[in-house]
XYZ file of C-alpha atoms in Angstrom:
728
model
C -11.463 -5.011 -17.953
C -9.498 -2.844 -20.384
C -6.460 -0.927 -19.142
C -4.799 2.080 -20.793
C -1.943 4.407 -19.922
C -2.928 8.082 -19.555
C -0.288 10.730 -20.210
C -0.355 14.335 -19.034
C -1.994 13.955 -15.598
C -0.597 16.316 -12.963
C -2.830 15.836 -9.911
C -5.859 14.024 -8.523
C -8.146 16.616 -10.127
C -6.908 15.451 -13.552
C -7.691 11.829 -12.668
C -11.180 12.761 -11.437
C -11.846 14.764 -14.602
C -10.913 11.861 -16.914
C -12.804 9.377 -14.759
C -15.997 11.405 -14.986
C -15.604 12.263 -18.671
C -14.988 8.672 -19.790
C -17.690 7.456 -17.428
C -20.247 9.520 -19.353
C -19.609 7.558 -22.569
C -22.323 5.139 -23.670
C -21.442 1.628 -22.571
C -18.809 2.665 -20.020
C -19.036 0.940 -16.649
C -16.841 0.963 -13.552
C -14.369 3.548 -14.817
C -11.361 4.134 -12.550
C -8.341 6.351 -13.134
C -5.288 5.856 -10.905
C -3.028 8.860 -10.456
C -0.356 6.690 -8.843
C 0.031 4.432 -11.870
C -1.319 6.732 -14.625
C -3.744 3.992 -15.659
C -7.330 4.061 -16.851
C -9.319 0.920 -15.992
C -12.663 0.479 -17.740
C -15.339 -2.156 -17.906
C -17.955 -2.060 -20.640
C -18.357 -2.059 -24.375
C -16.616 1.111 -25.557
C -14.342 1.271 -28.592
C -10.760 2.263 -27.907
C -10.990 5.021 -30.527
C -13.965 6.543 -28.692
C -12.138 6.432 -25.350
C -9.057 7.991 -26.896
C -11.122 10.777 -28.471
C -12.770 11.591 -25.132
C -9.469 11.584 -23.217
C -7.842 13.843 -25.803
C -10.881 16.127 -25.755
C -10.256 16.617 -22.039
C -6.670 17.654 -22.744
C -4.722 14.434 -22.161
C -3.357 11.604 -24.270
C -4.062 7.882 -24.174
C -1.701 5.055 -25.060
C -3.954 2.458 -26.684
C -1.232 -0.179 -27.045
C -1.536 -3.201 -24.712
C -0.095 -2.619 -21.260
C 2.968 -4.860 -21.212
C 4.589 -3.603 -18.064
C 3.295 -1.771 -15.086
C 5.713 1.141 -15.195
C 7.727 2.772 -17.936
C 11.466 3.255 -17.454
C 12.406 6.037 -15.069
C 13.232 9.459 -16.495
C 16.194 11.540 -15.304
C 15.709 13.563 -12.134
C 16.610 17.049 -10.958
C 16.519 20.221 -13.069
C 17.430 18.358 -16.256
C 14.676 15.854 -15.564
C 12.140 18.667 -15.159
C 13.325 20.292 -18.392
C 12.953 16.949 -20.169
C 9.457 16.627 -18.676
C 8.489 20.116 -19.937
C 9.745 19.475 -23.456
C 7.958 16.138 -23.686
C 4.454 17.632 -23.417
C 2.655 19.765 -26.006
C 0.920 22.059 -23.505
C 4.139 22.859 -21.664
C 6.050 23.396 -24.893
C 3.601 26.116 -25.890
C 3.765 27.470 -22.329
C 7.533 27.804 -22.717
C 6.982 29.669 -25.974
C 4.579 31.951 -24.110
C 7.169 32.515 -21.408
C 9.739 33.412 -24.054
C 7.334 35.960 -25.558
C 6.821 37.522 -22.124
C 10.587 37.978 -21.798
C 10.739 39.504 -25.282
C 7.895 41.869 -24.353
C 9.720 42.979 -21.211
C 12.881 43.631 -23.241
C 10.828 45.655 -25.733
C 9.338 47.646 -22.855
C 12.792 48.278 -21.362
C 13.932 49.807 -24.638
C 10.859 52.097 -24.788
C 9.369 50.440 -27.856
C 5.783 51.310 -28.823
C 3.199 50.260 -26.258
C 1.182 48.590 -28.992
C 4.060 46.181 -29.734
C 4.505 45.484 -26.030
C 0.804 44.726 -25.545
C 0.620 42.683 -28.747
C 3.495 40.449 -27.588
C 1.841 39.915 -24.204
C -1.477 39.103 -25.866
C 0.202 36.555 -28.135
C 2.013 35.094 -25.114
C -1.250 34.802 -23.187
C -3.095 33.173 -26.064
C -0.214 30.813 -26.851
C 0.281 29.585 -23.280
C -3.403 29.808 -22.379
C -4.992 28.051 -25.342
C -4.493 24.457 -24.014
C -5.643 25.552 -20.563
C -8.746 27.336 -21.846
C -9.610 24.473 -24.174
C -9.336 21.953 -21.333
C -11.424 24.111 -19.012
C -14.196 24.679 -21.567
C -14.296 21.054 -22.695
C -14.550 19.917 -19.098
C -17.423 22.333 -18.620
C -19.237 21.042 -21.705
C -18.435 17.334 -21.264
C -18.491 16.893 -17.482
C -20.618 19.928 -16.554
C -17.860 20.858 -14.090
C -15.943 23.990 -13.236
C -12.307 22.993 -12.950
C -9.000 24.649 -12.142
C -8.214 25.406 -15.779
C -11.462 27.302 -16.168
C -10.679 29.398 -13.087
C -7.329 30.402 -14.556
C -8.902 31.171 -17.941
C -11.451 33.499 -16.354
C -8.709 35.201 -14.321
C -6.539 35.759 -17.420
C -9.413 37.167 -19.480
C -10.322 39.407 -16.571
C -6.750 40.702 -16.409
C -6.978 41.659 -20.077
C -10.298 43.445 -19.479
C -8.859 45.574 -16.678
C -5.788 46.449 -18.760
C -3.241 44.144 -17.111
C -1.995 41.952 -19.988
C 1.350 41.329 -18.291
C -0.314 39.937 -15.168
C -2.727 37.860 -17.274
C 0.074 36.365 -19.361
C 2.216 35.769 -16.275
C -0.646 34.041 -14.442
C -1.221 31.625 -17.325
C 2.494 30.912 -17.800
C 3.190 30.359 -14.098
C 0.072 28.222 -13.745
C 1.153 25.989 -16.651
C 4.660 25.622 -15.239
C 3.283 25.061 -11.734
C 0.958 22.309 -12.942
C 3.861 20.681 -14.743
C 5.988 20.905 -11.617
C 3.246 19.136 -9.662
C 3.055 16.456 -12.332
C 6.820 16.058 -12.373
C 7.127 15.684 -8.598
C 4.209 13.214 -8.581
C 5.990 11.322 -11.340
C 9.138 11.177 -9.227
C 7.035 9.603 -6.464
C 5.962 6.951 -8.978
C 9.640 6.318 -9.724
C 9.900 4.634 -6.330
C 7.674 1.906 -7.722
C 9.742 1.734 -10.887
C 12.645 0.609 -8.711
C 10.692 -2.566 -7.931
C 10.411 -3.277 -11.643
C 14.192 -3.385 -12.032
C 14.708 -5.996 -9.308
C 14.248 -9.093 -11.435
C 16.345 -9.589 -14.585
C 14.496 -9.910 -17.881
C 16.544 -12.942 -18.949
C 17.738 -16.146 -17.316
C 20.144 -18.994 -18.031
C 18.035 -22.095 -18.710
C 19.643 -25.515 -18.362
C 18.787 -28.014 -21.107
C 19.945 -31.479 -22.011
C 22.303 -29.925 -24.551
C 23.747 -27.255 -22.267
C 22.838 -23.671 -21.339
C 20.787 -21.044 -23.158
C 19.834 -17.458 -22.345
C 16.078 -16.956 -22.616
C 13.554 -14.267 -21.738
C 11.899 -14.986 -18.390
C 8.487 -14.987 -20.121
C 9.576 -18.173 -21.926
C 10.183 -20.088 -18.690
C 7.580 -22.525 -17.381
C 7.176 -24.411 -14.123
C 9.712 -27.207 -13.905
C 12.396 -25.500 -15.978
C 15.828 -25.342 -14.358
C 17.757 -22.078 -14.331
C 21.310 -21.290 -13.274
C 22.018 -18.331 -10.974
C 25.670 -17.341 -10.725
C 27.290 -15.668 -7.690
C 26.238 -12.036 -7.294
C 23.381 -12.280 -9.801
C 19.727 -11.592 -9.101
C 17.354 -14.544 -9.050
C 15.138 -14.328 -12.124
C 12.219 -16.525 -11.052
C 10.528 -18.007 -7.996
C 11.661 -21.563 -7.454
C 13.192 -24.308 -5.328
C 16.950 -24.830 -5.046
C 17.796 -28.192 -6.599
C 21.600 -27.982 -6.642
C 24.048 -25.812 -4.705
C 24.054 -23.703 -1.586
C 24.532 -20.002 -0.989
C 23.556 -17.006 1.124
C 20.714 -15.095 -0.563
C 19.893 -11.461 0.164
C 16.080 -11.332 0.392
C 15.889 -7.697 1.515
C 14.332 -6.430 -1.757
C 11.356 -8.761 -1.221
C 11.038 -9.393 2.500
C 12.994 -6.531 4.058
C 15.257 -8.938 5.968
C 18.567 -7.273 6.708
C 20.623 -10.504 6.931
C 21.171 -12.866 3.963
C 19.409 -16.220 4.315
C 21.231 -19.536 3.827
C 19.746 -21.600 0.992
C 20.413 -25.249 0.189
C 18.589 -27.897 -1.871
C 14.875 -27.797 -1.087
C 14.858 -24.144 0.007
C 12.516 -21.645 -1.652
C 13.919 -18.565 -3.404
C 12.130 -15.525 -4.831
C 12.541 -13.488 -7.999
C 14.412 -10.239 -7.377
C 16.580 -11.531 -4.512
C 20.386 -11.462 -4.802
C 22.526 -14.578 -4.803
C 25.663 -14.613 -2.670
C 28.902 -16.435 -3.346
C 27.544 -19.849 -4.341
C 26.239 -21.238 -7.629
C 22.551 -22.229 -7.512
C 20.452 -24.369 -9.807
C 16.797 -23.513 -9.313
C 13.698 -25.383 -10.400
C 11.094 -22.797 -11.479
C 7.783 -22.993 -9.599
C 5.836 -19.990 -10.930
C 5.461 -18.181 -14.232
C 6.988 -14.715 -14.566
C 3.578 -13.018 -14.402
C 2.704 -14.879 -11.196
C 5.962 -14.804 -9.251
C 6.276 -13.130 -5.865
C 7.781 -9.931 -7.233
C 5.058 -9.547 -9.869
C 2.394 -10.050 -7.230
C 4.054 -7.471 -4.999
C 4.160 -4.907 -7.820
C 0.548 -5.613 -8.752
C -0.582 -5.235 -5.145
C 1.404 -2.040 -4.581
C -0.137 -0.592 -7.742
C -3.608 -1.590 -6.569
C -2.879 -0.128 -3.126
C -1.781 3.188 -4.600
C -5.042 3.415 -6.532
C -7.166 2.952 -3.404
C -8.143 6.392 -2.142
C -7.534 7.062 1.543
C -10.446 8.476 3.598
C -8.788 11.900 3.688
C -8.349 11.807 -0.098
C -12.000 10.885 -0.663
C -13.043 13.719 1.618
C -10.861 16.193 -0.303
C -12.214 14.954 -3.648
C -15.796 15.495 -2.494
C -14.878 18.910 -1.122
C -13.118 19.948 -4.349
C -16.152 19.061 -6.479
C -18.218 21.631 -4.566
C -15.386 24.027 -3.810
C -14.446 25.077 -7.356
C -17.914 26.186 -8.539
C -18.473 27.825 -5.155
C -15.319 29.886 -5.684
C -16.610 31.097 -9.070
C -19.896 32.188 -7.487
C -18.072 33.853 -4.583
C -15.776 35.751 -6.961
C -18.783 36.929 -8.978
C -20.514 38.186 -5.839
C -17.337 39.941 -4.629
C -17.000 41.706 -7.989
C -20.648 42.859 -8.044
C -21.983 43.396 -4.503
C -19.543 46.072 -3.164
C -19.816 48.300 -6.289
C -23.609 47.906 -6.511
C -24.542 48.191 -2.841
C -21.743 50.297 -1.426
C -20.560 52.326 -4.452
C -17.107 50.778 -4.156
C -14.872 51.011 -7.254
C -15.394 48.186 -9.739
C -12.273 49.072 -11.762
C -8.807 49.891 -10.419
C -8.446 53.553 -9.426
C -5.021 55.165 -9.692
C -3.450 55.735 -6.291
C -6.009 53.594 -4.470
C -6.371 49.952 -3.574
C -7.359 47.554 -6.330
C -10.960 47.649 -7.543
C -13.351 44.829 -6.708
C -13.062 43.175 -10.104
C -9.302 42.823 -9.610
C -9.876 41.491 -6.089
C -12.325 38.932 -7.444
C -9.787 37.822 -10.043
C -7.147 37.477 -7.324
C -9.618 35.370 -5.373
C -10.049 33.031 -8.360
C -6.308 32.503 -8.634
C -5.677 32.104 -4.908
C -8.603 29.736 -4.421
C -7.228 27.243 -6.961
C -7.478 23.890 -5.096
C -4.300 22.349 -6.575
C -2.387 22.210 -3.293
C -5.358 20.771 -1.445
C -6.091 18.112 -4.068
C -2.457 16.957 -4.350
C -1.818 16.951 -0.573
C -3.021 13.380 0.079
C -2.361 11.174 -2.995
C 1.386 11.815 -3.299
C 1.806 11.208 0.446
C -0.135 7.939 0.285
C 1.824 6.743 -2.762
C 5.100 7.533 -0.997
C 4.041 5.843 2.248
C 2.886 2.628 0.571
C 6.044 2.425 -1.551
C 8.328 3.108 1.426
C 6.643 0.232 3.257
C 7.028 -2.078 0.234
C 10.766 -1.392 0.217
C 10.917 -2.862 3.720
C 8.898 -5.951 2.820
C 5.587 -4.557 4.133
C 2.634 -4.564 1.731
C -0.107 -2.129 2.707
C -3.112 -2.632 0.445
C -4.389 0.927 0.239
C -4.405 4.384 1.705
C -7.383 3.488 3.900
C -5.347 0.809 5.691
C -2.293 3.051 5.888
C -4.322 5.743 7.659
C -6.128 3.180 9.826
C -2.830 1.608 10.917
C -1.658 5.049 12.020
C -4.688 5.370 14.320
C -4.800 1.862 15.833
C -4.106 1.783 19.567
C -4.605 -1.953 20.231
C -2.863 -4.900 18.567
C -4.213 -8.434 18.938
C -1.785 -11.304 18.268
C -2.279 -14.929 17.444
C 0.191 -17.066 19.396
C 1.308 -20.023 17.300
C 3.392 -18.955 14.316
C 3.147 -15.293 15.228
C 4.596 -14.715 18.690
C 6.113 -18.207 18.601
C 8.104 -19.839 15.818
C 5.149 -21.990 14.782
C 7.358 -25.098 14.719
C 6.418 -27.035 17.858
C 8.267 -30.225 18.757
C 7.119 -33.165 20.831
C 8.632 -32.934 24.313
C 7.080 -35.999 25.976
C 4.677 -38.900 25.460
C 2.987 -40.783 28.303
C 0.519 -43.653 28.331
C -2.399 -43.525 30.773
C -1.129 -46.574 32.648
C 2.553 -45.576 32.639
C 3.403 -45.029 36.285
C 7.061 -43.990 35.962
C 6.674 -41.498 33.126
C 9.778 -42.929 31.469
C 9.602 -43.803 27.738
C 8.201 -47.292 27.166
C 6.467 -49.348 24.483
C 3.037 -48.240 25.689
C 4.109 -44.572 25.417
C 5.402 -45.227 21.898
C 2.046 -46.784 21.013
C 0.272 -43.518 22.002
C 2.531 -41.549 19.639
C 2.118 -44.083 16.803
C -1.675 -44.055 17.163
C -1.782 -40.253 17.152
C 0.465 -40.048 14.081
C -1.976 -42.270 12.139
C -4.573 -39.513 12.474
C -2.330 -36.439 12.397
C -0.465 -37.366 9.197
C -3.533 -36.189 7.257
C -3.430 -32.723 8.867
C -1.302 -29.662 8.053
C -1.597 -28.093 11.503
C 1.792 -27.282 13.134
C 0.978 -29.539 16.106
C 0.121 -32.399 13.764
C 3.399 -31.956 11.904
C 5.263 -32.143 15.233
C 3.552 -35.438 16.089
C 4.277 -36.971 12.682
C 7.897 -35.806 12.759
C 8.425 -37.355 16.210
C 6.866 -40.648 15.053
C 9.154 -40.708 12.015
C 12.216 -40.066 14.163
C 11.305 -42.984 16.459
C 10.454 -45.344 13.572
C 6.779 -45.553 14.560
C 5.175 -43.938 11.537
C 4.140 -47.234 9.895
C 2.911 -48.985 13.046
C -0.694 -48.078 12.143
C -2.285 -47.503 8.754
C -3.250 -43.897 8.006
C -6.620 -42.953 9.411
C -9.707 -42.643 7.235
C -12.835 -40.463 7.505
C -10.844 -37.606 9.014
C -12.906 -35.009 10.895
C -11.317 -31.734 11.946
C -12.776 -30.139 15.048
C -11.755 -26.491 14.773
C -9.747 -25.430 17.771
C -10.351 -28.723 19.616
C -8.674 -31.552 17.723
C -9.069 -34.183 15.015
C -10.520 -37.701 14.805
C -10.432 -40.516 12.286
C -10.972 -44.251 11.818
C -7.951 -46.509 12.435
C -8.473 -50.249 11.967
C -12.217 -49.742 12.387
C -11.971 -47.813 15.674
C -12.454 -44.050 16.127
C -9.211 -42.461 17.276
C -9.377 -38.908 18.655
C -6.483 -36.525 19.237
C -7.673 -33.414 21.028
C -7.335 -30.770 23.676
C -7.686 -31.267 27.409
C -11.040 -29.390 27.569
C -12.442 -31.661 24.814
C -11.450 -34.785 26.743
C -12.715 -33.388 30.042
C -16.112 -32.957 28.382
C -16.337 -36.151 26.303
C -13.789 -38.770 27.406
C -13.584 -39.638 31.123
C -10.033 -40.237 32.330
C -8.282 -40.858 35.616
C -7.503 -38.090 38.141
C -3.817 -39.030 37.860
C -3.791 -38.437 34.090
C -5.684 -35.194 34.635
C -3.024 -34.007 37.096
C -0.130 -35.035 34.808
C -1.592 -32.985 31.963
C -2.153 -29.976 34.244
C 1.465 -30.099 35.411
C 2.772 -30.184 31.834
C 0.582 -27.263 30.796
C 1.619 -25.261 33.852
C 5.156 -25.371 32.451
C 4.073 -23.827 29.145
C 3.613 -27.035 27.161
C 0.589 -27.892 25.044
C -0.990 -31.274 25.763
C -2.942 -33.417 23.286
C -4.836 -36.409 24.651
C -5.354 -39.583 22.600
C -8.275 -41.993 22.734
C -8.910 -45.292 20.965
C -12.655 -45.650 20.866
C -13.855 -44.490 24.284
C -10.643 -45.488 26.081
C -8.127 -42.720 26.782
C -4.689 -44.040 25.838
C -2.499 -41.198 27.110
C -1.217 -37.767 26.119
C 1.497 -36.050 24.086
C 3.049 -32.695 25.001
C 4.579 -30.251 22.565
C 6.349 -26.952 23.043
C 6.783 -24.035 20.660
C 9.772 -21.740 21.113
C 9.242 -17.984 21.174
C 10.456 -15.876 18.281
C 13.623 -14.054 19.203
C 12.126 -10.683 18.312
C 8.680 -11.127 19.919
C 9.547 -9.537 23.235
C 11.459 -6.635 21.630
C 8.577 -6.025 19.234
C 5.990 -5.938 22.019
C 8.207 -3.534 23.951
C 8.589 -1.291 20.909
C 4.817 -1.192 20.402
C 4.270 -0.310 24.046
C 6.761 2.526 23.676
C 4.484 3.830 20.904
C 1.519 3.774 23.293
C -0.018 0.622 21.806
C -1.866 -1.921 23.966
C -1.240 -5.604 23.155
C -3.539 -8.623 23.495
C -2.809 -12.294 22.784
C -5.660 -14.408 21.384
C -4.999 -18.141 21.283
C -6.817 -21.420 21.108
C -4.265 -22.940 23.477
C -5.034 -23.624 27.111
C -4.776 -20.938 29.761
C -1.585 -22.273 31.361
C 0.403 -22.347 28.122
C -1.021 -18.993 27.040
C -0.096 -17.428 30.385
C 3.483 -18.693 30.137
C 3.930 -17.367 26.594
C 2.106 -14.093 27.282
C 4.215 -13.307 30.325
C 7.403 -14.168 28.458
C 6.712 -11.701 25.637
C 5.062 -9.062 27.846
C 1.579 -8.645 26.329
C -0.945 -6.628 28.337
C -3.865 -9.055 28.073
C -4.102 -12.818 27.526
C -7.197 -14.607 26.247
C -6.903 -18.376 25.907
C -8.984 -21.358 24.842
C -10.512 -19.467 21.914
C -12.054 -21.195 18.909
C -11.879 -19.320 15.560
C -15.368 -17.896 16.175
C -14.300 -16.840 19.664
C -11.335 -14.928 18.206
C -13.700 -13.063 15.895
C -15.937 -12.155 18.821
C -12.906 -11.092 20.849
C -11.732 -8.795 18.058
C -15.220 -7.303 17.697
C -15.382 -6.780 21.449
C -12.025 -4.999 21.442
C -13.224 -2.746 18.613
C -16.318 -1.871 20.659
C -14.180 -1.125 23.718
C -11.249 0.659 22.080
C -12.431 1.936 18.706
C -9.971 0.188 16.378
C -7.904 -3.010 16.514
C -5.190 -4.551 14.368
C -5.074 -8.359 14.281
C -1.815 -10.135 13.478
C -1.881 -13.787 12.444
C -0.615 -16.235 9.839
C -3.170 -15.088 7.270
C -4.765 -18.538 6.807
C -6.036 -20.069 10.060
C -6.823 -16.641 11.446
C -8.589 -15.320 8.353
C -11.962 -14.689 10.102
C -10.304 -12.653 12.851
C -8.153 -10.769 10.336
C -11.280 -9.868 8.390
C -13.097 -8.709 11.537
C -10.270 -6.396 12.638
C -9.906 -2.775 11.612
C -6.591 -3.773 10.031
C -5.683 -7.412 9.387
C -1.943 -8.122 9.296
C -0.589 -11.414 7.940
C 2.833 -12.922 8.517
C 5.099 -14.506 5.914
C 3.500 -13.350 2.691
C 6.577 -14.195 0.612
C 5.841 -17.886 0.894
C 2.066 -17.768 1.136
C -0.309 -16.731 -1.625
C -3.170 -16.958 0.883
C -1.509 -14.438 3.186
C -1.105 -12.021 0.280
C -4.812 -12.234 -0.492
C -6.472 -12.307 2.924
C -4.887 -9.486 4.905
C -4.924 -5.699 4.653
C -1.219 -5.529 5.528
C 1.311 -8.284 4.789
C 4.725 -8.724 6.412
C 6.528 -10.489 3.571
C 9.061 -12.094 5.904
C 8.305 -13.745 9.233
C 9.836 -10.647 10.796
C 7.872 -9.015 13.600
C 10.513 -6.289 13.907
C 8.957 -4.595 10.879
C 5.655 -4.079 12.696
C 6.727 -1.105 14.872
C 8.296 0.469 11.775
C 4.990 0.079 9.923
C 3.165 1.835 12.771
C 5.699 4.669 12.892
C 5.534 5.072 9.100
C 1.717 5.070 9.103
C 1.596 7.691 11.848
C 4.201 9.821 10.086
C 2.295 9.609 6.795
C -0.984 10.514 8.460
C 0.620 13.521 10.157
C 1.961 14.669 6.779
C -1.478 14.389 5.162
C -3.147 16.366 7.937
C -0.279 18.885 7.949
C -0.489 19.364 4.177
C -4.249 19.881 4.310
C -3.951 22.340 7.185
C -1.088 24.250 5.564
C -2.972 24.499 2.252
C -6.166 25.760 3.865
C -4.457 28.252 6.194
C -2.273 29.673 3.412
C -5.241 30.092 1.106
C -7.271 31.718 3.881
C -4.510 34.264 4.515
C -4.225 35.184 0.841
C -7.995 35.281 0.439
C -8.167 37.887 3.193
C -5.346 39.840 1.527
C -7.202 39.655 -1.804
C -10.410 40.970 -0.256
C -8.522 43.955 1.151
C -6.818 44.564 -2.202
C -3.416 43.906 -0.645
C -2.189 41.313 -3.137
C -1.768 40.994 -6.886
C -2.348 38.309 -9.487
C 1.420 37.748 -9.606
C 1.625 37.036 -5.905
C -1.573 34.983 -5.986
C -0.313 32.553 -8.628
C 3.151 32.359 -7.064
C 1.526 31.562 -3.726
C -0.610 28.844 -5.296
C 2.302 27.276 -7.185
C 4.577 27.562 -4.158
C 2.125 25.921 -1.772
C 1.398 23.135 -4.274
C 5.107 22.441 -4.660
C 5.725 22.497 -0.905
C 2.925 20.049 -0.078
C 4.048 17.758 -2.905
C 7.656 17.700 -1.743
C 6.489 17.281 1.850
C 4.296 14.389 0.730
C 7.334 12.590 -0.675
C 9.111 12.533 2.698
C 7.891 8.998 3.574
C 10.225 7.703 0.837
C 13.141 8.746 3.056
C 11.522 7.800 6.380
C 14.047 6.087 8.659
C 16.176 5.045 5.698
C 19.278 5.363 7.848
C 17.860 3.224 10.652
C 18.355 -0.500 10.916
C 15.178 -2.515 10.335
C 14.632 -3.285 13.999
C 12.076 -2.111 16.596
């Protein structure tokens, strides 16, 4: 897929116009233009020169040089930034010249110069400022077979000349050009929020070699290289600490508000800030594949995904603009023809119907409507990324704002996911005190579990290592994982099974006493795993997983937002009940296999309309995919989590979840508010135009003003709760 930078886009209508125009080229396939990133993505066999010619024919420019970075350096802001933006574009430079000619014409008029000079200056101003607009409108008509905003303004300006209002025609074109530029500038400022991510990681690093230190570009670093990070510096690359210890501020990546202690063996991420210690880091990923690069890539991709409201507006705008032209034509013709109403303006009376039709064209310009959603979505997604929350598109942002039920996995989500062995008991151990037979149960289980990566397996292996039992049996062979039930393997020729109580109740008969011991342990919130050697049940091991400190607060914060909570777990009912009651979820469903979790999520969607599923992004992938919105934990350390979920919490920080819901709801309210405000304002001015109670001046000022207001309003998510602490 080829990727190019497009310059000169102001709104979503511009992106749609380029997308359609380039898509009509021979050989072009899967053309996509992203307003949020100003990029054109194209598959197919089309020469770059041909693409560039088509883009320029539509009134824009294309940078055909390879895309080296995702975002260009940020431009200055404020009034000076807008002035710089105006001077940097050909169409706005000529618009400024046109505006200057209008001022000169008004000065000439004030000094009672000849009317011919006054009108000539206005005509030159109109042609100067209007030429790029008219050219773009006509080329779009010929190339795309579309009526667009530029064509509406061209018709209105020509109509103003016909009815003897050159000042209004010139003013309409000038204000429209400046208004479009203002929209583009404010949209560009929204993109600047993503540029801030680009500045997080330094472009160079200090590489350690056998001969000393050298400063190199990060693109020259490879996996295994060692880099030095001094106190207060930003970490340049993802890696593992090999020497040193320090507190590292991970907020730019994960949103965590407290620096995290790092020592040898700890993972660090590009873009984070080193504290007071000196760290030597062994690089684990290339610059193009580090965590920060993946975040930027995913945020860019998310910004290019159109939200449902945006897709609806785009479809509406494609029909709306030509419909407005037809409506204006009918308004100009029907009253004069059927009711003998004045076609031209009559002195001392309301405007004629031609003037009213021209006012309708200007007022009906869909700029405000088209820009209302994309800027808001871009701002919302970027605001979430700043807090370590990756939302992979406007569709998921809107969906998250509407979800009323959250389903949670237990292990690793509501709990810390680091269970520890609490007891081991052989089937024939009467006292329950540790003995050699109890140790043999743990050693036998560790022979099978050492081949598994499940948190419970790790707990068993760790306990066996601590007791010096890890080498008592050879590692098991022919490992078979039984999803949600256990694992079995061959140890010294015998089949050893480590599994859940329900599995053993069904397949391995055991004594009533052992059954009661296991029930008692599970009633106290512990998870029991039974162990068999062949058909003989040897005993059981219990493990416990501590709750996350923020689980209960997070559940409470979600409830305060009117959200229902459900816990879905493969653990037994007793353990699930203990954990569920401790955190305060509304509903507890236990003993679920992965397929059962999927069915549970689908059932909740049927009952409640939409459901968000929160899990670790790997074991719960089927349930995450089945949910309306899948939310994965700990994306900073898991490439799988980044790929599988719709929303990723970069840190294992549940406190960000209520913030994500509040942000999504706020963003959705802004989108709906912008759409409503745009439509109501246009309806009011349309009525005024029909009654001849407005002018072209007021019409264009109203259009520009509404477009600016909805754009600025759409940028509010960037400042959403910036003064609040990242807690529920």
